[in-house]
CSV table of C-alpha atoms and ligand atoms in Angstrom, one decimal:
chain,number,residue,atom,x,y,z
A,1,MET,CA,0.0,0.0,-0.1
A,2,LYS,CA,2.7,2.4,-0.8
A,3,PRO,CA,2.3,5.7,-2.4
A,4,LEU,CA,4.8,6.4,-5.6
A,5,GLU,CA,6.3,9.6,-6.0
A,6,ILE,CA,6.0,10.0,-9.9
A,7,LYS,CA,7.3,13.6,-9.6
A,8,LYS,CA,9.0,15.7,-6.9
A,9,GLY,CA,6.0,16.3,-4.6
A,10,VAL,CA,3.5,14.5,-6.8
A,11,TYR,CA,2.4,11.1,-5.8
A,12,TRP,CA,0.2,8.4,-7.3
A,13,VAL,CA,-2.0,7.3,-4.4
A,14,GLY,CA,-4.7,5.1,-6.3
A,15,GLY,CA,-6.1,1.6,-5.8
A,16,ILE,CA,-5.5,-1.4,-7.7
A,17,ASP,CA,-8.7,-3.7,-8.5
A,18,TRP,CA,-7.0,-7.0,-9.2
A,19,ASP,CA,-10.5,-8.9,-9.4
A,20,LEU,CA,-12.3,-6.6,-11.7
A,21,ARG,CA,-13.6,-8.6,-14.6
A,22,ASN,CA,-16.5,-6.6,-15.8
A,23,PHE,CA,-16.6,-2.9,-16.3
A,24,HIS,CA,-20.4,-2.2,-17.3
A,25,GLY,CA,-20.3,-4.9,-19.8
A,26,TYR,CA,-16.7,-4.5,-20.8
A,27,SER,CA,-14.7,-7.6,-20.0
A,28,THR,CA,-11.6,-6.5,-17.9
A,29,GLN,CA,-9.3,-9.8,-17.7
A,30,MET,CA,-6.6,-7.8,-16.4
A,31,GLY,CA,-8.5,-6.1,-13.7
A,32,SER,CA,-7.7,-2.2,-13.6
A,33,THR,CA,-6.8,0.7,-11.2
A,34,TYR,CA,-8.1,3.8,-10.3
A,35,ASN,CA,-5.4,6.3,-10.5
A,36,ALA,CA,-5.6,9.2,-7.8
A,37,TYR,CA,-2.6,11.7,-7.6
A,38,LEU,CA,-1.6,13.8,-4.5
A,39,ILE,CA,0.1,17.2,-5.4
A,40,VAL,CA,1.8,18.3,-2.1
A,41,ASP,CA,2.8,22.3,-2.5
A,42,LYS,CA,1.8,25.1,-0.1
A,43,LYS,CA,-1.7,24.0,-0.7
A,44,ILE,CA,-2.4,20.4,-1.3
A,45,ALA,CA,-4.6,18.8,-4.3
A,46,LEU,CA,-6.0,15.4,-4.6
A,47,VAL,CA,-6.8,14.6,-8.3
A,48,ASP,CA,-9.3,12.3,-8.8
A,49,THR,CA,-10.3,9.7,-6.2
A,50,VAL,CA,-11.2,6.0,-6.4
A,51,LYS,CA,-14.1,3.5,-6.7
A,52,HIS,CA,-15.8,3.6,-3.2
A,53,TYR,CA,-14.4,0.1,-2.2
A,54,LYS,CA,-11.0,1.2,-2.7
A,55,PHE,CA,-11.3,4.2,-0.5
A,56,ASP,CA,-9.3,2.7,2.4
A,57,GLU,CA,-6.5,1.8,0.1
A,58,MET,CA,-6.3,5.2,-1.3
A,59,LEU,CA,-6.4,6.9,2.4
A,60,GLU,CA,-3.6,4.6,3.5
A,61,ARG,CA,-1.3,5.7,0.5
A,62,ILE,CA,-2.2,9.5,1.4
A,63,LYS,CA,-1.6,8.9,5.0
A,64,GLN,CA,1.9,7.7,4.2
A,65,VAL,CA,2.6,11.4,2.4
A,66,ILE,CA,0.5,13.8,4.6
A,67,ASP,CA,-2.1,14.1,7.0
A,68,PRO,CA,-5.1,13.7,4.9
A,69,SER,CA,-7.4,16.4,6.7
A,70,LYS,CA,-4.9,19.2,5.3
A,71,ILE,CA,-6.0,18.6,1.5
A,72,ASP,CA,-7.3,21.8,0.3
A,73,TYR,CA,-8.7,20.8,-3.2
A,74,ILE,CA,-10.1,17.7,-4.7
A,75,ILE,CA,-10.1,17.9,-8.3
A,76,SER,CA,-12.9,15.7,-9.9
A,77,ASN,CA,-11.8,15.6,-13.6
A,78,HIS,CA,-14.8,13.2,-14.3
A,79,THR,CA,-18.0,12.5,-12.4
A,80,GLU,CA,-18.1,8.6,-13.2
A,81,MET,CA,-18.1,6.8,-9.9
A,82,ASP,CA,-14.9,5.1,-10.4
A,83,HIS,CA,-13.2,8.1,-9.9
A,84,SER,CA,-15.5,10.3,-7.9
A,85,GLY,CA,-17.0,7.5,-5.7
A,86,SER,CA,-14.8,8.4,-2.7
A,87,ILE,CA,-15.4,12.1,-2.7
A,88,LEU,CA,-17.8,12.0,0.3
A,89,ASP,CA,-15.6,9.9,2.5
A,90,MET,CA,-12.7,12.1,1.6
A,91,LEU,CA,-14.7,15.2,2.6
A,92,ASP,CA,-15.5,13.5,5.9
A,93,ILE,CA,-11.8,13.8,6.6
A,94,ALA,CA,-10.7,16.9,4.7
A,95,LYS,CA,-13.7,18.9,5.8
A,96,ASN,CA,-12.8,22.2,4.2
A,97,ALA,CA,-11.7,20.7,0.6
A,98,VAL,CA,-13.0,22.5,-2.3
A,99,ILE,CA,-14.4,20.5,-5.2
A,100,VAL,CA,-13.0,21.5,-8.2
A,101,CYS,CA,-14.8,20.3,-11.4
A,102,SER,CA,-16.2,21.4,-14.6
A,103,PRO,CA,-19.7,23.1,-14.8
A,104,ASN,CA,-21.2,19.9,-16.1
A,105,GLY,CA,-19.2,18.1,-13.4
A,106,GLU,CA,-20.9,20.2,-10.6
A,107,LYS,CA,-24.4,19.2,-12.0
A,108,GLY,CA,-23.5,15.6,-12.2
A,109,LEU,CA,-21.9,15.4,-8.8
A,110,LYS,CA,-25.0,17.2,-7.2
A,111,LYS,CA,-27.2,14.5,-9.0
A,112,HIS,CA,-25.2,11.8,-8.1
A,113,PHE,CA,-24.4,12.9,-4.2
A,114,LYS,CA,-28.0,15.0,-3.5
A,115,LYS,CA,-25.8,17.4,-1.9
A,116,ASP,CA,-24.7,21.0,-2.6
A,117,LEU,CA,-21.0,20.7,-1.7
A,118,ASN,CA,-18.3,23.2,-1.7
A,119,PHE,CA,-17.7,23.3,-5.5
A,120,LYS,CA,-15.6,25.7,-7.6
A,121,ALA,CA,-16.7,25.1,-11.1
A,122,VAL,CA,-13.6,25.7,-13.6
A,123,ASN,CA,-13.5,26.3,-17.3
A,124,THR,CA,-10.8,25.8,-20.0
A,125,GLY,CA,-8.0,28.5,-19.2
A,126,ASP,CA,-8.9,28.6,-15.5
A,127,SER,CA,-6.1,27.6,-13.2
A,128,ILE,CA,-5.5,27.4,-9.4
A,129,ASN,CA,-2.2,28.2,-7.8
A,130,LEU,CA,-0.9,25.7,-5.2
A,131,GLY,CA,2.2,27.6,-4.4
A,132,LYS,CA,5.2,26.4,-6.7
A,133,ARG,CA,2.8,24.9,-8.9
A,134,ASN,CA,-0.4,25.6,-10.9
A,135,LEU,CA,-3.1,23.7,-12.1
A,136,ASN,CA,-4.6,24.5,-15.5
A,137,PHE,CA,-7.8,23.0,-16.5
A,138,VAL,CA,-8.8,22.0,-20.0
A,139,LEU,CA,-12.5,20.8,-20.4
A,140,ILE,CA,-12.5,17.8,-22.9
A,141,GLN,CA,-16.1,17.4,-23.1
A,142,MET,CA,-17.5,13.8,-24.3
A,143,VAL,CA,-14.1,12.4,-23.9
A,144,HIS,CA,-16.0,10.4,-22.8
A,145,TRP,CA,-18.7,12.1,-20.6
A,146,PRO,CA,-20.1,15.8,-20.7
A,147,ASP,CA,-18.2,16.8,-17.7
A,148,SER,CA,-14.8,15.3,-18.6
A,149,MET,CA,-11.9,17.6,-17.9
A,150,ALA,CA,-8.0,17.3,-17.8
A,151,THR,CA,-5.8,19.0,-15.4
A,152,TYR,CA,-2.3,20.1,-16.4
A,153,VAL,CA,0.6,20.9,-14.1
A,154,PRO,CA,3.0,23.1,-16.4
A,155,GLU,CA,5.9,23.2,-13.7
A,156,GLU,CA,5.9,19.4,-13.9
A,157,LYS,CA,5.0,18.8,-17.7
A,158,LEU,CA,2.3,16.7,-16.3
A,159,LEU,CA,-1.0,15.9,-17.8
A,160,LEU,CA,-3.7,14.3,-15.8
A,161,PRO,CA,-6.5,13.5,-18.6
A,162,ASN,CA,-8.6,11.0,-16.5
A,163,ASP,CA,-10.0,8.3,-18.8
A,164,ALA,CA,-8.0,9.5,-21.9
A,165,PHE,CA,-5.0,7.5,-22.6
A,166,GLY,CA,-6.2,4.8,-19.9
A,167,GLN,CA,-6.1,1.3,-19.7
A,168,HIS,CA,-7.7,-1.7,-17.5
A,169,ILE,CA,-4.6,-3.0,-16.3
A,170,ALA,CA,-4.0,-4.1,-12.4
A,171,SER,CA,-0.3,-4.2,-12.0
A,172,THR,CA,2.5,-3.4,-9.6
A,173,GLU,CA,4.2,-1.7,-12.3
A,174,ARG,CA,3.0,2.0,-12.9
A,175,PHE,CA,4.9,3.0,-15.8
A,176,ASP,CA,4.4,2.2,-19.4
A,177,ASP,CA,8.0,1.3,-20.0
A,178,GLU,CA,8.0,-0.9,-17.0
A,179,PHE,CA,5.0,-3.2,-18.3
A,180,GLY,CA,6.2,-3.0,-22.2
A,181,TRP,CA,4.6,-1.1,-25.1
A,182,ASP,CA,2.8,-3.8,-26.7
A,183,ARG,CA,0.9,-4.9,-23.5
A,184,VAL,CA,0.1,-1.5,-22.6
A,185,LYS,CA,-0.8,-0.4,-26.3
A,186,ASN,CA,-3.2,-3.6,-26.7
A,187,GLU,CA,-5.1,-2.7,-23.7
A,188,ALA,CA,-5.1,1.0,-24.5
A,189,ALA,CA,-6.6,-0.2,-27.8
A,190,LYS,CA,-9.3,-2.2,-26.3
A,191,TYR,CA,-10.0,0.7,-23.8
A,192,TYR,CA,-10.3,3.3,-26.7
A,193,ALA,CA,-12.5,0.7,-28.8
A,194,ASN,CA,-15.1,0.1,-26.0
A,195,ILE,CA,-15.2,3.5,-24.1
A,196,VAL,CA,-13.7,6.4,-26.5
A,197,LEU,CA,-14.5,5.2,-30.1
A,198,PRO,CA,-17.8,7.1,-30.6
A,199,PHE,CA,-16.2,10.3,-29.8
A,200,GLY,CA,-13.5,10.7,-32.4
A,201,VAL,CA,-14.7,14.3,-33.1
A,202,GLN,CA,-14.3,15.3,-29.7
A,203,VAL,CA,-11.0,13.4,-29.4
A,204,ASN,CA,-9.5,15.3,-32.2
A,205,LYS,CA,-10.5,18.6,-30.3
A,206,ALA,CA,-9.0,17.4,-27.2
A,207,LEU,CA,-5.9,16.5,-28.7
A,208,GLU,CA,-5.8,20.0,-30.4
A,209,ALA,CA,-6.4,21.5,-27.1
A,210,VAL,CA,-3.5,19.9,-25.5
A,211,SER,CA,-1.2,19.9,-28.6
A,212,GLY,CA,0.6,23.1,-27.5
A,213,LEU,CA,1.5,21.8,-23.9
A,214,ASP,CA,4.8,20.9,-22.9
A,215,ILE,CA,4.2,17.3,-21.6
A,216,ASP,CA,6.7,14.7,-20.5
A,217,MET,CA,4.3,12.5,-18.5
A,218,ILE,CA,0.6,11.6,-19.0
A,219,ALA,CA,-1.0,10.2,-16.0
A,220,PRO,CA,-4.4,8.7,-16.8
A,221,SER,CA,-6.9,7.5,-14.3
A,222,HIS,CA,-6.7,3.7,-15.2
A,223,GLY,CA,-3.8,1.5,-15.8
A,224,LEU,CA,-0.1,2.7,-16.4
A,225,MET,CA,1.2,6.1,-16.8
A,226,TRP,CA,3.0,7.1,-19.9
A,227,ARG,CA,6.6,8.4,-19.8
A,228,SER,CA,8.3,6.6,-22.4
A,229,ASN,CA,5.7,6.4,-25.2
A,230,ILE,CA,3.9,9.4,-25.2
A,231,LYS,CA,4.3,10.2,-28.9
A,232,ASP,CA,3.3,6.7,-29.8
A,233,ILE,CA,0.0,6.7,-27.9
A,234,ILE,CA,-0.9,10.2,-29.1
A,235,GLY,CA,-0.3,9.0,-32.7
A,236,CYS,CA,-2.5,5.9,-31.8
A,237,TYR,CA,-5.3,8.1,-30.6
A,238,LYS,CA,-4.9,10.4,-33.8
A,239,LYS,CA,-5.3,7.3,-35.8
A,240,TRP,CA,-8.2,5.9,-33.8
A,241,ALA,CA,-9.9,9.2,-33.7
A,242,ASN,CA,-10.0,9.4,-37.4
A,243,ASN,CA,-11.2,5.9,-38.0
A,244,ALA,CA,-8.0,5.3,-39.9
A,245,CYS,CA,-8.4,1.6,-40.5
A,246,ASP,CA,-5.6,-0.8,-41.5
A,247,LYS,CA,-6.0,-3.4,-44.7
A,248,LYS,CA,-7.2,-6.0,-42.1
A,249,ALA,CA,-10.4,-8.1,-41.7
A,250,VAL,CA,-12.1,-9.6,-38.7
A,251,ILE,CA,-14.8,-12.3,-39.3
A,252,VAL,CA,-17.5,-12.3,-36.5
A,253,TYR,CA,-20.0,-15.1,-36.2
A,254,ASP,CA,-22.0,-17.5,-34.2
A,255,THR,CA,-23.1,-21.1,-35.7
A,256,MET,CA,-25.6,-23.5,-34.7
A,257,TRP,CA,-24.5,-26.7,-36.8
A,258,HIS,CA,-21.2,-25.5,-38.2
A,259,SER,CA,-22.7,-24.3,-41.6
A,260,THR,CA,-22.3,-20.6,-40.8
A,261,GLU,CA,-18.8,-21.5,-39.7
A,262,SER,CA,-18.0,-23.1,-42.6
A,263,MET,CA,-18.8,-19.9,-44.4
A,264,ALA,CA,-16.8,-17.8,-42.0
A,265,TYR,CA,-13.7,-20.0,-42.7
A,266,ALA,CA,-14.2,-19.8,-46.5
A,267,ILE,CA,-14.4,-16.0,-46.2
A,268,LYS,CA,-11.1,-16.3,-44.2
A,269,ASP,CA,-9.5,-18.2,-47.1
A,270,VAL,CA,-10.2,-15.3,-49.4
A,271,PHE,CA,-8.4,-12.8,-47.1
A,272,GLU,CA,-5.6,-15.2,-46.7
A,273,GLU,CA,-5.1,-15.6,-50.6
A,274,LYS,CA,-5.3,-11.7,-50.8
A,275,ASP,CA,-2.5,-11.4,-48.0
A,276,ILE,CA,-4.9,-9.3,-45.9
A,277,PRO,CA,-4.5,-10.2,-42.3
A,278,CYS,CA,-7.7,-11.7,-40.7
A,279,GLU,CA,-9.0,-12.7,-37.5
A,280,ILE,CA,-11.9,-15.0,-36.7
A,281,ARG,CA,-14.0,-14.5,-33.7
A,282,ASN,CA,-16.6,-16.8,-32.7
A,283,LEU,CA,-19.1,-15.3,-30.5
A,284,GLN,CA,-19.3,-18.4,-28.2
A,285,ALA,CA,-15.5,-18.0,-27.7
A,286,SER,CA,-14.6,-14.2,-27.8
A,287,HIS,CA,-16.1,-11.6,-25.5
A,288,ILE,CA,-17.7,-8.7,-27.6
A,289,SER,CA,-15.5,-6.1,-26.0
A,290,ASP,CA,-12.4,-8.3,-27.2
A,291,VAL,CA,-14.2,-8.2,-30.8
A,292,MET,CA,-14.4,-4.6,-30.7
A,293,THR,CA,-10.6,-4.4,-30.2
A,294,SER,CA,-10.3,-6.4,-33.4
A,295,VAL,CA,-12.7,-4.1,-35.2
A,296,LEU,CA,-10.9,-0.8,-34.2
A,297,GLU,CA,-8.4,-1.0,-37.0
A,298,ALA,CA,-10.0,-3.5,-39.2
A,299,LYS,CA,-11.2,-2.2,-42.5
A,300,TYR,CA,-13.4,-5.2,-43.2
A,301,VAL,CA,-16.0,-6.3,-40.8
A,302,CYS,CA,-17.6,-9.5,-41.8
A,303,VAL,CA,-20.6,-10.8,-39.6
A,304,GLY,CA,-22.4,-14.2,-40.0
A,305,SER,CA,-25.4,-15.7,-38.4
A,306,PRO,CA,-27.6,-18.5,-39.1
A,307,THR,CA,-31.3,-17.8,-39.2
A,308,LEU,CA,-33.1,-18.6,-36.0
A,309,ASN,CA,-36.8,-17.7,-35.4
A,310,ASN,CA,-37.1,-15.5,-38.4
A,311,GLY,CA,-33.9,-13.5,-37.4
A,312,MET,CA,-30.4,-13.8,-36.4
A,313,LEU,CA,-29.0,-15.5,-33.2
A,314,PRO,CA,-29.2,-13.2,-30.2
A,315,SER,CA,-25.4,-13.3,-29.6
A,316,VAL,CA,-24.9,-11.7,-33.1
A,317,SER,CA,-27.7,-9.4,-32.4
A,318,ALA,CA,-26.0,-8.2,-29.1
A,319,PHE,CA,-22.7,-7.7,-30.9
A,320,LEU,CA,-24.3,-5.6,-33.8
A,321,THR,CA,-26.1,-3.6,-31.2
A,322,TYR,CA,-22.9,-3.0,-29.2
A,323,MET,CA,-20.9,-2.2,-32.2
A,324,LYS,CA,-23.6,0.1,-33.6
A,325,GLY,CA,-23.5,2.1,-30.4
A,326,LEU,CA,-19.5,2.4,-30.5
A,327,ALA,CA,-20.0,3.7,-34.1
A,328,PRO,CA,-16.9,2.8,-36.0
A,329,LYS,CA,-16.7,4.4,-39.2
A,330,ASN,CA,-15.2,3.9,-42.8
A,331,ARG,CA,-15.7,0.2,-42.8
A,332,ILE,CA,-16.7,-2.4,-45.2
A,333,GLY,CA,-19.3,-4.8,-44.1
A,334,ILE,CA,-20.2,-8.1,-45.3
A,335,ALA,CA,-23.1,-10.2,-44.1
A,336,PHE,CA,-23.5,-14.0,-44.4
A,337,GLY,CA,-25.2,-17.1,-42.9
A,338,SER,CA,-26.8,-20.3,-43.5
A,339,TYR,CA,-30.5,-20.9,-43.1
A,340,GLY,CA,-33.0,-23.9,-43.3
A,341,TRP,CA,-36.0,-21.8,-44.5
A,342,GLY,CA,-36.7,-18.1,-44.1
A,343,GLY,CA,-33.0,-16.9,-44.2
A,344,GLN,CA,-33.8,-13.6,-42.7
A,345,SER,CA,-30.6,-13.3,-40.8
A,346,VAL,CA,-28.5,-12.0,-43.5
A,347,SER,CA,-30.7,-9.4,-44.8
A,348,ASP,CA,-31.0,-8.3,-40.9
A,349,ILE,CA,-27.5,-8.1,-40.5
A,350,GLU,CA,-27.1,-6.0,-43.7
A,351,ASN,CA,-29.5,-3.7,-42.8
A,352,ILE,CA,-27.7,-2.9,-39.4
A,353,LEU,CA,-24.3,-2.7,-41.1
A,354,GLU,CA,-25.8,-0.1,-43.4
A,355,ALA,CA,-27.4,1.7,-40.3
A,356,CYS,CA,-23.8,1.7,-39.0
A,357,LYS,CA,-23.0,3.5,-42.3
A,358,PHE,CA,-20.7,0.6,-43.5
A,359,GLU,CA,-20.4,0.2,-47.2
A,360,VAL,CA,-21.9,-3.1,-48.1
A,361,PRO,CA,-20.5,-4.3,-51.4
A,362,VAL,CA,-22.1,-7.7,-51.7
A,363,LYS,CA,-25.5,-8.7,-50.6
A,364,GLY,CA,-27.5,-12.1,-50.1
A,365,LEU,CA,-24.5,-14.5,-49.1
A,366,LYS,CA,-26.6,-17.2,-47.8
A,367,ALA,CA,-26.6,-21.1,-48.0
A,368,GLN,CA,-29.2,-23.4,-47.1
A,369,TRP,CA,-28.7,-26.2,-44.5
A,370,VAL,CA,-25.1,-27.2,-45.3
A,371,PRO,CA,-23.0,-25.4,-48.0
A,372,ASP,CA,-21.3,-27.7,-50.2
A,373,GLU,CA,-17.8,-27.2,-52.1
A,374,LYS,CA,-19.6,-25.7,-55.1
A,375,GLU,CA,-21.4,-23.0,-52.8
A,376,LEU,CA,-18.3,-22.3,-50.8
A,377,PHE,CA,-16.5,-21.8,-54.2
A,378,GLU,CA,-19.1,-19.2,-55.3
A,379,LEU,CA,-19.1,-17.6,-51.9
A,380,LYS,CA,-15.3,-17.1,-52.2
A,381,ASN,CA,-15.8,-15.8,-55.7
A,382,LYS,CA,-18.3,-13.1,-54.7
A,383,ILE,CA,-16.0,-12.1,-51.6
A,384,LYS,CA,-13.0,-11.9,-53.9
A,385,GLU,CA,-15.2,-9.7,-56.2
A,386,ALA,CA,-16.4,-7.6,-53.5
A,387,ILE,CA,-13.0,-6.7,-51.6
A,388,LYS,CA,-10.8,-6.4,-54.9
B,1,FEO,FE1,-12.9,5.7,-15.5
B,1,FEO,FE2,-15.6,7.2,-17.2
B,1,FEO,O1,-14.6,6.4,-15.9
């Protein structure tokens, strides 16, 4: 339960949630952290708190640095309760602390807590002097809530952007270079795909707003802090915010008696023949939040379901609902599926892919009962034609 001094007088005092496996439907196989930061100057600021059940852990870390009753400011960069859930407990100890948040943050916290606390609402350009250091605030609305805000400490070249640049990783390591770029990037990609993806326009605005800042550390509210791969992760965010896809494919399907599965593997063969990297995601084996990580950079999104009860399988429907909400753009969609009679699943999938504003270059890729070699050959030819 040690705090970690990440800059002179700036401490990580968060909580580590080793057991977290589900974050409102996002599968978090690696757990997570709720990162809170204590800045000790003439005035003392706590930037964000932790989920309510990690309050004692955070408090124990704070106590090793200062008397927590001395905290002057609690900066609430974001209302969601994984970061604000310990504010009231903290105020029981730091009774005179001012809650600093965006105007929307103030509205949200009042709604959550049903209390009018000692709020100081700030906007972009506002700052608070702590002594040697200043806290400058930048509103980053809809990255990913209307209240979201980043705090910048110019004297430390430190950006505290809350959820932005986060990853759901529980670890004893605190920095990107200790954990390894590939592993951190993969979880940052999953985080982006499942939390931030709908807000590309706002991410670009936020990147623009912080582009002039001198930054040598980005300390998000989940996972590892960035000190060695700052340009790389900002580059990734630019790519993802602009829906810049790679020439890659993901084939997502569920199957009843393996007929739709055989179509999925025939489609995979076409991408292989064309040297287009391709992932197969059986929804019985893959969580939809992992499938979205595959979708994040894939140009081609192929979705297959047999027909059941005049529609698609519920697993495929759930995935499509989830993906539509996350709103990936600039994709090519392909629907396919087997059927016994009726065969409505394929047109239903096509309709949703079109509602996602995907280009759907080929339609009606159905096979009755069990596709034979000739039918699979014809399917492959149609896919080849569609993706050439
Ligand atoms: Fe990590 Fe939007 O809360």
